Coordinates of C-alpha atoms and ligand atoms in Angstrom, one line a residue:
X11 CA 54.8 56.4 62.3
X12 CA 57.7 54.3 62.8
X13 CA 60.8 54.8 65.3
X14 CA 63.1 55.4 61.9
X15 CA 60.5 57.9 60.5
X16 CA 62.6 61.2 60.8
X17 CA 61.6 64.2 62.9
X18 CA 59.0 66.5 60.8
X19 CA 57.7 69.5 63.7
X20 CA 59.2 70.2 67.2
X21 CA 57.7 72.4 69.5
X22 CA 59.3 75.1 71.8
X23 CA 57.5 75.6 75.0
X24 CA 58.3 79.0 76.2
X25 CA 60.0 82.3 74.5
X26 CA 62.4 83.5 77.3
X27 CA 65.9 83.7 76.6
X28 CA 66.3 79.9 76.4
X29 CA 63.1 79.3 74.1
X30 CA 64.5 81.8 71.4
X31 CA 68.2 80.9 71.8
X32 CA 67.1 76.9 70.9
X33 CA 64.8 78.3 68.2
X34 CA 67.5 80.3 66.3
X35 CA 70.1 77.6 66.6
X36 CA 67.7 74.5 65.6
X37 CA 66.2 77.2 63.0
X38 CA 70.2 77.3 61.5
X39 CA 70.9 73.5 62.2
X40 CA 68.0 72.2 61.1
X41 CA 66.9 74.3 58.0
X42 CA 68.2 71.9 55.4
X43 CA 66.1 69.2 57.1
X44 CA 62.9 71.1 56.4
X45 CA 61.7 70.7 60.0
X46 CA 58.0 72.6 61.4
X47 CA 59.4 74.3 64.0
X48 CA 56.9 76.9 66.2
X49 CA 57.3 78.6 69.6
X50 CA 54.7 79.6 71.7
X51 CA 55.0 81.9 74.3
X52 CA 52.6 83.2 77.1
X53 CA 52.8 87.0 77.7
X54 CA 50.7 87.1 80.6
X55 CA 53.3 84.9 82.3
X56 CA 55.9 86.6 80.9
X57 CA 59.6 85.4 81.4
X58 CA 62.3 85.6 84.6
X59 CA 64.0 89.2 82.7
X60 CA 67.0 88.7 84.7
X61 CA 70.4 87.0 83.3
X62 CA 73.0 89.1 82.2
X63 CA 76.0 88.0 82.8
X64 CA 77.9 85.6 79.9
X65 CA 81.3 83.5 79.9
X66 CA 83.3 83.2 76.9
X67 CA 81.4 80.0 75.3
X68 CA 79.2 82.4 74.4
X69 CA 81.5 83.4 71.4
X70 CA 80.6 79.8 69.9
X71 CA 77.3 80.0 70.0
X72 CA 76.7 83.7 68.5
X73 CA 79.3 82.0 65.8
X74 CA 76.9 79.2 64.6
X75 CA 74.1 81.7 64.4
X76 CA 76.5 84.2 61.9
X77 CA 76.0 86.9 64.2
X78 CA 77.8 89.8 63.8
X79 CA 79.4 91.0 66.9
X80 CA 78.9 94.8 66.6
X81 CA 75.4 94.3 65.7
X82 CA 74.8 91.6 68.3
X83 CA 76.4 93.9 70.8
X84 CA 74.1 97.0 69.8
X85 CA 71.1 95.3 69.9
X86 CA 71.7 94.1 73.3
X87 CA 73.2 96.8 74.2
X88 CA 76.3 94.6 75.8
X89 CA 79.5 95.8 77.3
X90 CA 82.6 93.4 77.3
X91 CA 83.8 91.7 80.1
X92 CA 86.8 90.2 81.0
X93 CA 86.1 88.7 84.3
X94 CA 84.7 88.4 87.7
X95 CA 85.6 90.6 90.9
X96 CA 85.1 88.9 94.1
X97 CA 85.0 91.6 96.4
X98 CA 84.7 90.4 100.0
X99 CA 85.2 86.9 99.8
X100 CA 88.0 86.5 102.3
X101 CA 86.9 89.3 104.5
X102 CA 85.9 93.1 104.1
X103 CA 89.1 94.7 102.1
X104 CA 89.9 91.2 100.5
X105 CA 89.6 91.4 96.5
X106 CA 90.6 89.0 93.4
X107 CA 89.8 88.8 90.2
X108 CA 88.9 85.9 88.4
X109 CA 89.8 86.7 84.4
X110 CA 88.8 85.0 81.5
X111 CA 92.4 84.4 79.8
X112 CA 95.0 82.8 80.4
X113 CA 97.8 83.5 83.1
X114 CA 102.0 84.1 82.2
X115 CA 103.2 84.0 78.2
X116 CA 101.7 81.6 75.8
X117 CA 104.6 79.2 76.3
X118 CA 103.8 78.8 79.7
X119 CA 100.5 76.8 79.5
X120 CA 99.5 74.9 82.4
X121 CA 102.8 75.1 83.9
X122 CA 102.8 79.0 85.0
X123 CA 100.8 78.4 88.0
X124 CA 103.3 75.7 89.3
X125 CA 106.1 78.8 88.8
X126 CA 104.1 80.9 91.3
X127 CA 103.7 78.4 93.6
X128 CA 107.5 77.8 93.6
X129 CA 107.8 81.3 93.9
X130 CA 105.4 81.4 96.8
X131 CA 107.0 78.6 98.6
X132 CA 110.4 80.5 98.2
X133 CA 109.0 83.2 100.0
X134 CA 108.6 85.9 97.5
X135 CA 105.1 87.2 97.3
X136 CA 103.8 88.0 93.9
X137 CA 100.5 88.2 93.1
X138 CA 99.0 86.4 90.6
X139 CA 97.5 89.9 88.6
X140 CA 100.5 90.9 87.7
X141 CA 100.9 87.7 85.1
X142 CA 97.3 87.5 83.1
X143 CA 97.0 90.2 80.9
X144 CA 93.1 90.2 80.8
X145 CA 93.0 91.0 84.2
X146 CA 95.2 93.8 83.9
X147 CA 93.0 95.1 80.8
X148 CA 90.0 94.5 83.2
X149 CA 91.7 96.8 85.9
X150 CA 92.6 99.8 83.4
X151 CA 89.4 99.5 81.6
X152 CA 91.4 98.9 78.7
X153 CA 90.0 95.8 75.7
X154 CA 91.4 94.2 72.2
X155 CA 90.1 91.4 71.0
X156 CA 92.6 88.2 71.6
X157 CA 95.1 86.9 68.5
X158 CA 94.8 83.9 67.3
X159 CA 98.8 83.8 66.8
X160 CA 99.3 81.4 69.4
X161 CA 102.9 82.7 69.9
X162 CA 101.4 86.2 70.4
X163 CA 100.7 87.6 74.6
X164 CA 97.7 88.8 72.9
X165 CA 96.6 85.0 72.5
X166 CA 96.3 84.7 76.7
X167 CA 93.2 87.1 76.2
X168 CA 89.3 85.7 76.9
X169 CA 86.4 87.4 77.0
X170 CA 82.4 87.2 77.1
X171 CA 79.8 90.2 77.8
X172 CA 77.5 91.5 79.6
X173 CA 74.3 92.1 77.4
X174 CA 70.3 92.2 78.2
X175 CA 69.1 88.8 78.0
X176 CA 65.3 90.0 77.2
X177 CA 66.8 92.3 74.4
X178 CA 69.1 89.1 73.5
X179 CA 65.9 87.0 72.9
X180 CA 64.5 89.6 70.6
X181 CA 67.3 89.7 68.6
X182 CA 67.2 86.2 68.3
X183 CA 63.7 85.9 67.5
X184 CA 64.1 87.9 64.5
X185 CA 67.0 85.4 63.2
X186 CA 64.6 82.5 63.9
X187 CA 61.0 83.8 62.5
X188 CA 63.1 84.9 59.0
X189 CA 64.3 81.2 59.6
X190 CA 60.8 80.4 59.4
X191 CA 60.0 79.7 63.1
X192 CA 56.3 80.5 64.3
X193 CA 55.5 81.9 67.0
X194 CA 52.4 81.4 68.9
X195 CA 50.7 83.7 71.4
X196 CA 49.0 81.9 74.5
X197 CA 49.1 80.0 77.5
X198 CA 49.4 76.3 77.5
X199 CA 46.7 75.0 79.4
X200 CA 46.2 71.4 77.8
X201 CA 48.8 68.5 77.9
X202 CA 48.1 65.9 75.4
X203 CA 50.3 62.7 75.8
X204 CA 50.1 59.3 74.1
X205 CA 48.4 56.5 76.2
X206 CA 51.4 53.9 75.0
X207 CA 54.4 55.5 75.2
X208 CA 53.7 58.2 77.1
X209 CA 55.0 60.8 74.4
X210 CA 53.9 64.2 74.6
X211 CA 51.6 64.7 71.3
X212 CA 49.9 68.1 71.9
X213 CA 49.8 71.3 73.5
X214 CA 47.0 73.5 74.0
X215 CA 46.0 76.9 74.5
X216 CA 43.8 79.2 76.4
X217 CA 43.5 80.5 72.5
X218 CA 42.2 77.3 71.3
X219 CA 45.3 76.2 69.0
X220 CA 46.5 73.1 69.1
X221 CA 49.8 72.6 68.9
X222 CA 51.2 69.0 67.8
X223 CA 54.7 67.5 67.4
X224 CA 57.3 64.7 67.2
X225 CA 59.8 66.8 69.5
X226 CA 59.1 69.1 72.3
X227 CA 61.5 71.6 74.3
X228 CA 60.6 72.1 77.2
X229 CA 61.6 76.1 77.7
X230 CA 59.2 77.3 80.3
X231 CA 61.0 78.3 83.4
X232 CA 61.7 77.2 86.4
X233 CA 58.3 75.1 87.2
X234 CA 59.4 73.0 83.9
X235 CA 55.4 72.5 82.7
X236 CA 56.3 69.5 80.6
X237 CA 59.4 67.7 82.1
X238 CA 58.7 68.3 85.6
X239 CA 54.5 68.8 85.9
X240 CA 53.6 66.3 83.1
X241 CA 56.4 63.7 83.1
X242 CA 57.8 64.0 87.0
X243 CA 61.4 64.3 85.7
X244 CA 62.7 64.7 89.6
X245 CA 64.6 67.1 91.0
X246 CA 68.1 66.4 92.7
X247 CA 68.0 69.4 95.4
X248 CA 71.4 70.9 96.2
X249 CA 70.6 73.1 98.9
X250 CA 72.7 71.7 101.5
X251 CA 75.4 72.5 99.3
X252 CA 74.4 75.8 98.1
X253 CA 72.5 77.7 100.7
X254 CA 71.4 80.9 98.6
X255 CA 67.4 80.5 97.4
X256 CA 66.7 84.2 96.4
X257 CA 67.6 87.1 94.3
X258 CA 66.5 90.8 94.7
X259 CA 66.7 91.9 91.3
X260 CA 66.7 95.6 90.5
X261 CA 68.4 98.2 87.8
X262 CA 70.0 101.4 88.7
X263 CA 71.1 104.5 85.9
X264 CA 74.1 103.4 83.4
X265 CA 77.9 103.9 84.6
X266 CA 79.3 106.9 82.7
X267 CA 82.6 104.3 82.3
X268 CA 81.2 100.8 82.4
X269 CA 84.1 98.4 83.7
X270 CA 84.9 95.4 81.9
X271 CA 84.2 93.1 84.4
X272 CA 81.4 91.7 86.5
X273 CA 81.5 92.5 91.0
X274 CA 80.2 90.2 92.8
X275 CA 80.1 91.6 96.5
X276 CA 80.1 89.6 99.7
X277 CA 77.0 90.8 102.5
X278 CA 75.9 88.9 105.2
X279 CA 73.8 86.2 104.1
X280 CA 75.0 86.3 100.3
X281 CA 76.8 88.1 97.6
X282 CA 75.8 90.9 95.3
X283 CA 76.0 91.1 91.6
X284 CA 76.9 94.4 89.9
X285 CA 76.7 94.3 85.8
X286 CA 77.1 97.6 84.0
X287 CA 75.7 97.4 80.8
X288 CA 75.3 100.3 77.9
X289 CA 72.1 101.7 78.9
X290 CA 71.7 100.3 82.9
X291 CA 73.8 98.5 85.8
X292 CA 72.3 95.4 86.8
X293 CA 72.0 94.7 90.4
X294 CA 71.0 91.9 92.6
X295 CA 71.4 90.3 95.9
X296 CA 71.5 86.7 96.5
X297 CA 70.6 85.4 99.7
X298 CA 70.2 82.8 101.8
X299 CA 66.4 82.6 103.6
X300 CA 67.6 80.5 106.5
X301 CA 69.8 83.5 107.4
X302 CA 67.8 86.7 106.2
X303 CA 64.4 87.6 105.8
X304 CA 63.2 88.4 101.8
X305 CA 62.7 92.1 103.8
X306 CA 65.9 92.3 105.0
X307 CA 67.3 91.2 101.8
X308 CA 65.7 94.0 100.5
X309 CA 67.0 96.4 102.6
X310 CA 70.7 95.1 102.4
X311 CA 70.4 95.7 98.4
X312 CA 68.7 99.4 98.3
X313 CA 71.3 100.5 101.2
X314 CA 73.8 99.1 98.5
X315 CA 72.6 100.2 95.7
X316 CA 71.0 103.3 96.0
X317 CA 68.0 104.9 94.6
X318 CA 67.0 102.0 91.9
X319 CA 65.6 102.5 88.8
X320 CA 62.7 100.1 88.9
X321 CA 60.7 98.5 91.8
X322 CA 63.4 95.5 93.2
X323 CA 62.0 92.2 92.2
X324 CA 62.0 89.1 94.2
X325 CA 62.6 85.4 92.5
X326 CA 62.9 82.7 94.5
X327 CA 64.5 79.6 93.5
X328 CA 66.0 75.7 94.4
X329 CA 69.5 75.0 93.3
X330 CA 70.1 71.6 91.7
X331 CA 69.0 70.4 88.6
X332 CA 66.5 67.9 87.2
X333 CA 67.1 64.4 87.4
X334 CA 66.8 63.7 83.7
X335 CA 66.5 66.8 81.4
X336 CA 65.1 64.1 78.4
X337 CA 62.2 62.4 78.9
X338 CA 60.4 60.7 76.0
X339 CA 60.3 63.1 73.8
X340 CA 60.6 66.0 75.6
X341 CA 64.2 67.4 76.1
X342 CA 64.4 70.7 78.8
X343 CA 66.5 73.5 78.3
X344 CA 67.4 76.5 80.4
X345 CA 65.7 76.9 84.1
X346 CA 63.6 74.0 83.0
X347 CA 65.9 71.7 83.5
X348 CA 67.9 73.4 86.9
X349 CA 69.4 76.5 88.5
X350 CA 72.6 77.6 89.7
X351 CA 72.9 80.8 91.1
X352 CA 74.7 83.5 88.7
X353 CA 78.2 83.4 90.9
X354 CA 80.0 82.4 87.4
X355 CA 77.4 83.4 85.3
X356 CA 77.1 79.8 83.8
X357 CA 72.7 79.6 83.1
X358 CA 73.1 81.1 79.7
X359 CA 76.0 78.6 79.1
X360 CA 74.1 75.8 80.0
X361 CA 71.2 76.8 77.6
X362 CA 73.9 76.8 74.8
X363 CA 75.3 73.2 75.8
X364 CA 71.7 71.8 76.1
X365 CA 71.1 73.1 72.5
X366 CA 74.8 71.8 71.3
X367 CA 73.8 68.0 72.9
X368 CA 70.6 68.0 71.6
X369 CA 72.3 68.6 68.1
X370 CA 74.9 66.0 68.3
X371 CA 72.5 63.7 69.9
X372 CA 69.4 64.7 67.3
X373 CA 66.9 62.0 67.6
X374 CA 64.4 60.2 64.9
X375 CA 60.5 60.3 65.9
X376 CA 61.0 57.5 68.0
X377 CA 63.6 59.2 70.2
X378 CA 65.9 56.6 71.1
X379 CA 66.1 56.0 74.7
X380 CA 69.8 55.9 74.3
X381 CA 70.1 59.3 73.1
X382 CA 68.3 60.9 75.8
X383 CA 70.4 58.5 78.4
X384 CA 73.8 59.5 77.2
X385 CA 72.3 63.4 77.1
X386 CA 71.5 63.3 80.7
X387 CA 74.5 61.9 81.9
X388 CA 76.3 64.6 80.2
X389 CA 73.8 67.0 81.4
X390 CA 74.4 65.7 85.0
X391 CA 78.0 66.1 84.7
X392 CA 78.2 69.6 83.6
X393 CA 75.9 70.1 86.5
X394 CA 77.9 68.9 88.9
X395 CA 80.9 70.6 87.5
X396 CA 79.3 74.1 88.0
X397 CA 78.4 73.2 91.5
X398 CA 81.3 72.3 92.2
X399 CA 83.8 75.6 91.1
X400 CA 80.4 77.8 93.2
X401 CA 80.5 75.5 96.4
X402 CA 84.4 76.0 96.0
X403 CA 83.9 79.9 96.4
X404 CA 81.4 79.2 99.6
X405 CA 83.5 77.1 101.7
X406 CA 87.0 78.8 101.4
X407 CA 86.5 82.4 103.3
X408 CA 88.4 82.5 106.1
X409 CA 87.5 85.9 106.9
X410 CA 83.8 86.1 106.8
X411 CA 82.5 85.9 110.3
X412 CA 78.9 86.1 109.5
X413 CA 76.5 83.1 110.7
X414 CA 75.7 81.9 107.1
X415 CA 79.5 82.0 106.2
X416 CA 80.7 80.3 109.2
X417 CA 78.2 77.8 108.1
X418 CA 79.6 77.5 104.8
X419 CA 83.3 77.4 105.8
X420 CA 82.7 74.1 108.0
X421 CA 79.8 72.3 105.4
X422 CA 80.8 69.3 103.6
X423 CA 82.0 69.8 100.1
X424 CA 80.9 67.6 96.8
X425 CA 83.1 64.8 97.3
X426 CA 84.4 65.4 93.9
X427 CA 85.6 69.1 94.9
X428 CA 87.4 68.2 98.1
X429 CA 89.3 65.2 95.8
X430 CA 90.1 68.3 93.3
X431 CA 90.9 71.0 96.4
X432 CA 93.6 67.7 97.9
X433 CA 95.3 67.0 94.8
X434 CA 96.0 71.1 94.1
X435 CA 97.4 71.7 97.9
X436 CA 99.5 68.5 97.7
X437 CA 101.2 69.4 94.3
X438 CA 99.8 72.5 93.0
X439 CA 98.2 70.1 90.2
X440 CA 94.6 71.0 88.9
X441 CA 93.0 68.0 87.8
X442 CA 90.5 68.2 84.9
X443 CA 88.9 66.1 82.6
X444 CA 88.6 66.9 78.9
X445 CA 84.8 68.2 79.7
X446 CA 85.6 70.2 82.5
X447 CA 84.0 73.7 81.7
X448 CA 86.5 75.8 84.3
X449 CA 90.0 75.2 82.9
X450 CA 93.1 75.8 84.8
X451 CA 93.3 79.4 84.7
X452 CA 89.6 79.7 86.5
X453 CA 90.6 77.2 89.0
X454 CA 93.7 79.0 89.8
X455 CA 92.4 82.3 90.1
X456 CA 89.5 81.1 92.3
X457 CA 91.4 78.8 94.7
X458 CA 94.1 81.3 95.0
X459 CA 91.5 84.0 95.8
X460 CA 89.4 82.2 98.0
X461 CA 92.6 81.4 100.0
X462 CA 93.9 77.6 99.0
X463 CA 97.8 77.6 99.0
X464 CA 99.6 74.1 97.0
X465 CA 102.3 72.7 99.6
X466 CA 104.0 71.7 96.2
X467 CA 104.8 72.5 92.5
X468 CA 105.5 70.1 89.5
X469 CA 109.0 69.2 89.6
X470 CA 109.5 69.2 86.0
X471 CA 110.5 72.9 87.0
X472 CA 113.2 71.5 89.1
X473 CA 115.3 71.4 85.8
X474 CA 116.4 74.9 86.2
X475 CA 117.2 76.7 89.4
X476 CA 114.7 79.0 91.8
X477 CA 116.4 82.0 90.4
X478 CA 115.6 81.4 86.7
X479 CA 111.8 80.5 88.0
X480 CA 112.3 84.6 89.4
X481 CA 113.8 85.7 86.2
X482 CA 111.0 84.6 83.8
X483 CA 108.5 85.2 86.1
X484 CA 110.0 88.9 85.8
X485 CA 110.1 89.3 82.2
X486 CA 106.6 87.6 81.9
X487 CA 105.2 90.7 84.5
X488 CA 107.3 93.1 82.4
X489 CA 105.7 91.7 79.3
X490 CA 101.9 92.0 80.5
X491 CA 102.7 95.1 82.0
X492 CA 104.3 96.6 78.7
X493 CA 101.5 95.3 76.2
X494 CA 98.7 96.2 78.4
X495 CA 100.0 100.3 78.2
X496 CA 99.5 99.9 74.3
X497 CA 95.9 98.4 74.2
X498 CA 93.4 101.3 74.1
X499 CA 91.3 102.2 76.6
X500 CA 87.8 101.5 75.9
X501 CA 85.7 104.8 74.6
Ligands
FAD298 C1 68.4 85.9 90.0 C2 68.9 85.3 88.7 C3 70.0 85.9 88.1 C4 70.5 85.3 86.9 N1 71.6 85.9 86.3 C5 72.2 85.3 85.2 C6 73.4 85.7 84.6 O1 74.0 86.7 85.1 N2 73.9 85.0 83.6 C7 73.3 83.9 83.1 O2 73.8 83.3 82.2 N3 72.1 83.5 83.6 C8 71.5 84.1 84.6 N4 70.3 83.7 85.1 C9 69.6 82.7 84.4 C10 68.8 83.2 83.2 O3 67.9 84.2 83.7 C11 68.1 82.2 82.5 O4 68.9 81.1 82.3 C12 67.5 82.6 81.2 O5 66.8 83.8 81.4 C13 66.6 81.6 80.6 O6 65.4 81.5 81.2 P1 64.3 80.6 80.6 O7 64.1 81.0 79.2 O8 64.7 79.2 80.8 O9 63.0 80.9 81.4 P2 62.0 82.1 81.5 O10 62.7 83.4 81.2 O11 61.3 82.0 82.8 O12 61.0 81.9 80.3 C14 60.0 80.9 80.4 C15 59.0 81.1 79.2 O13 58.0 80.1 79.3 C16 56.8 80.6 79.0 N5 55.8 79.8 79.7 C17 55.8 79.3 80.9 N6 54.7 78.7 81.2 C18 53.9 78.8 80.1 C19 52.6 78.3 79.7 N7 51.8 77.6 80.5 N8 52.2 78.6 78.4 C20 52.9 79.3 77.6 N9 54.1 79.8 77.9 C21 54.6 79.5 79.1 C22 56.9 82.1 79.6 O14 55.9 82.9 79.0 C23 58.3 82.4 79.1 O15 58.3 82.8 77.7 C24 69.8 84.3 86.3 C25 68.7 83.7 86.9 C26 68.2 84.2 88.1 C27 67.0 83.6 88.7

């Protein structure tokens, strides 16, 4: 075969959520180019179950599958969400909301946050809810879907859900076997790889099927069995930055009036998720070992939660991500290729941009080693860019006293966050490049939240006086307030 020949079979190694998301989309994307693809899938190993928390990219992806929403929701038995509570972050009591939309009228744009700040520095002290109408829908457990008139207040609205990531892979794998994907049953227990170039040709089974291919995805968890046991990837540990390496995991009954928004709950040595879905609330404590026993972590959860439905379930993890997620022909998508904890619910995102990359960057047999170069420098980036926006959450709580917080508050930060954190308190300007996942809004709410104040606002406001900054600021919380009273509360 020559490096032009085209791509005939790829193989999926693993059947979790990331396994079937990649096989429906590359089902979809690749079914004109009559491409082999199969799955195979190891029950007795089973997959991490936990993961249920989405951000609004999510709407892109279900899009280039042709899913339809109520049916997608259904099957997963989702719930909307709107945001993120931080409960706790800046001391017991303290509470903010990080929404999905946008924050002031449409015309506003970037420039709305700079009004606040002017309006802080003036000594008038408004809170930001009162100006982003998803958060006020999230607080009256009210939801519409956002316009796509840009001139509309109904355009500031973003939102994701909270679905069952086992039940989401289901779904999916029903879009990608009537795609004609195969799946196979078994556990991989053979590696074959070519003695030149050092390609992966083969996988085996404890069934006895062999498995060959020109591409292989590397979906099987966190050990990564092909880009990490076979072809020694590396690992670029972020723990000093990101102390938490466990989750207790464990379900209680549904809410009778789900909220549309994710808690996320400050304890001592970590922060607890809360996700109410249709037919459950997820639950689950992230810690930090260095500052709690797994037993005590236990303990902190089940006084928290209550009586759980299921048995809690530990998983245990490293944060940071794999030096290169594209190796030879092997490309690694979902825990495979890293972890960052669930603060902003970004894992099932990252799946979704590893499958959009590997599209744009779709190799021929011979995989280009410029391809998989330019995909893991992306790949690193986004990394570092979700690191980032959770370290950001760590370091700024002032009124956590606790021995791992304390240890948080005086870490160093990413060098690339503390740059970002001094350029907003000197002028209140949020600096983001084009590929920056977190856009302005999510950086606002957060730094505002966890505390950070701007010494400054753009002084392109300076055109009109302080009191017309008041005045619009008014009739922007009028607005929200108004057209949040007519959106429907959710059944
Ligand atoms: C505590 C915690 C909370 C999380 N919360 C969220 C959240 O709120 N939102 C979010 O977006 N993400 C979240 N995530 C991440 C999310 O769970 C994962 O990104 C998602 O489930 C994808 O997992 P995966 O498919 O990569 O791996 P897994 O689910 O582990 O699947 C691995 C697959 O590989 C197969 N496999 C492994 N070895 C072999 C072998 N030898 N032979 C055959 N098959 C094999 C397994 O059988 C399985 O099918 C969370 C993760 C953790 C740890």
């Amino acid at each position: 075969m020559t490096d032009k020949a085209p791509i005939r079979s790829i193989v999926i190694l693993g059947g979790g959520t990331a396994g079937w998301m990649t096989a429906a989309a590359l089902s979809k994307a690749l079914q004109p180019n009559g491409i082999a693809i199969r799955l195979v899938e190891s029950d007795a190993i089973g997959t991490i179950g936990v993961g249920e928390a989405t951000i609004p990219t999510i709407h892109w992806f279900n899009q280039l599958l042709g899913l339809d929403e109520a049916e997608f929701m259904a099957a997963t038995k989702a719930t909307y969400k709107l945001g993120i509570e931080f409960q706790g972050w800046q001391g017991d009591g303290h509470n903010y909301l990080h929404p999905f939309g946008t924050y002031g009228s449409p015309g506003d744009a970037v420039m709305f946050p700079h009004r606040l700040i002017r309006a802080w520095l003036g000594g008038h002290d408004l809170s930001p809810e009162d100006y982003s109408l998803t958060t006020q829908l999230a607080r009256q457990r009210r939801f519409i879907s956002p316009a796509n008139d840009p001139r509309s207040l109904l355009s500031t609205l973003g939102y994701a859900y909270h679905f069952d990531a086992s039940l989401y892979a289901g779904y999916l794998r029903k879009h990608a076997e009537a795609r004609g994907v195969q799946r196979h049953e078994g556990k991989v227990t053979e590696i074959e790889q070519d003695g030149e170039t050092g390609f992966i040709r083969s996988v085996s089974t404890d069934k006895g099927e062999r498995l060959s291919g020109d591409l292989f995805i590397d979906c099987s968890g966190l050990r990564g069995l092909l880009i990490e046991d076979r072809l020694q990837a590396g690992f670029e540990d972020w723990s000093h930055w990101l102390l938490c390496d466990g989750a207790w995991a464990a379900p209680t009954p549904a809410d009778a009036e789900p909220v549309p928004f994710t808690r996320s709950i400050t304890h001592e040595a970590g922060w607890r998720w809360r996700i109410p879905l249709q037919h459950r609330v997820g639950n689950g404590y992230v810690f930090s070992s260095a500052f709690q026993t797994p037993e005590a972590a236990r303990e902190t959860l089940l006084a928290a939660i209550g009586e759980p439905s299921a048995e809690p379930r530990l998983i245990r993890f490293t944060p940071g991500r794999r030096k290169r997620a594209w190796v030879g022909n092997v490309v690694a998508i979902g825990l495979s290729s890293g972890f960052l904890e669930p603060l902003e619910s970004t894992s099932i995102h990252l799946i979704q941009t590893g499958i959009g990359k590997l599209l744009s960057l779709f190799p021929r047999a011979g995989c280009e080693p410029l391809l998989a170069e330019q995909y893991n420098r992306i790949f690193a980036r986004e990394m570092e860019d979700v690191r980032d926006f959770l370290v950001l959450h760590y370091h700024f709580t002032a009124g956590r006293s606790e021995p791992m917080w304390q240890h948080c508050q005086t870490a160093a930060m990413p060098e690339t966050l503390a740059y970002r954190i001094a350029q907003y308190e000197a002028s209140g300007r949020i600096m983001l490049t084009g590929e920056d996942l977190f856009r302005d809004a999510s950086w606002f709410a957060v730094m505002t939240g966890q505390g950070i104040r701007a010494r400054d606002y753009s002084p392109m406001l300076d055109a009109a006086p302080e009191a017309e900054n008041l005045r619009h600021l008014e009739a922007v919380r009028a607005a929200v307030r108004q057209s949040s009273e007519r959106i429907p509360r959710i059944a």
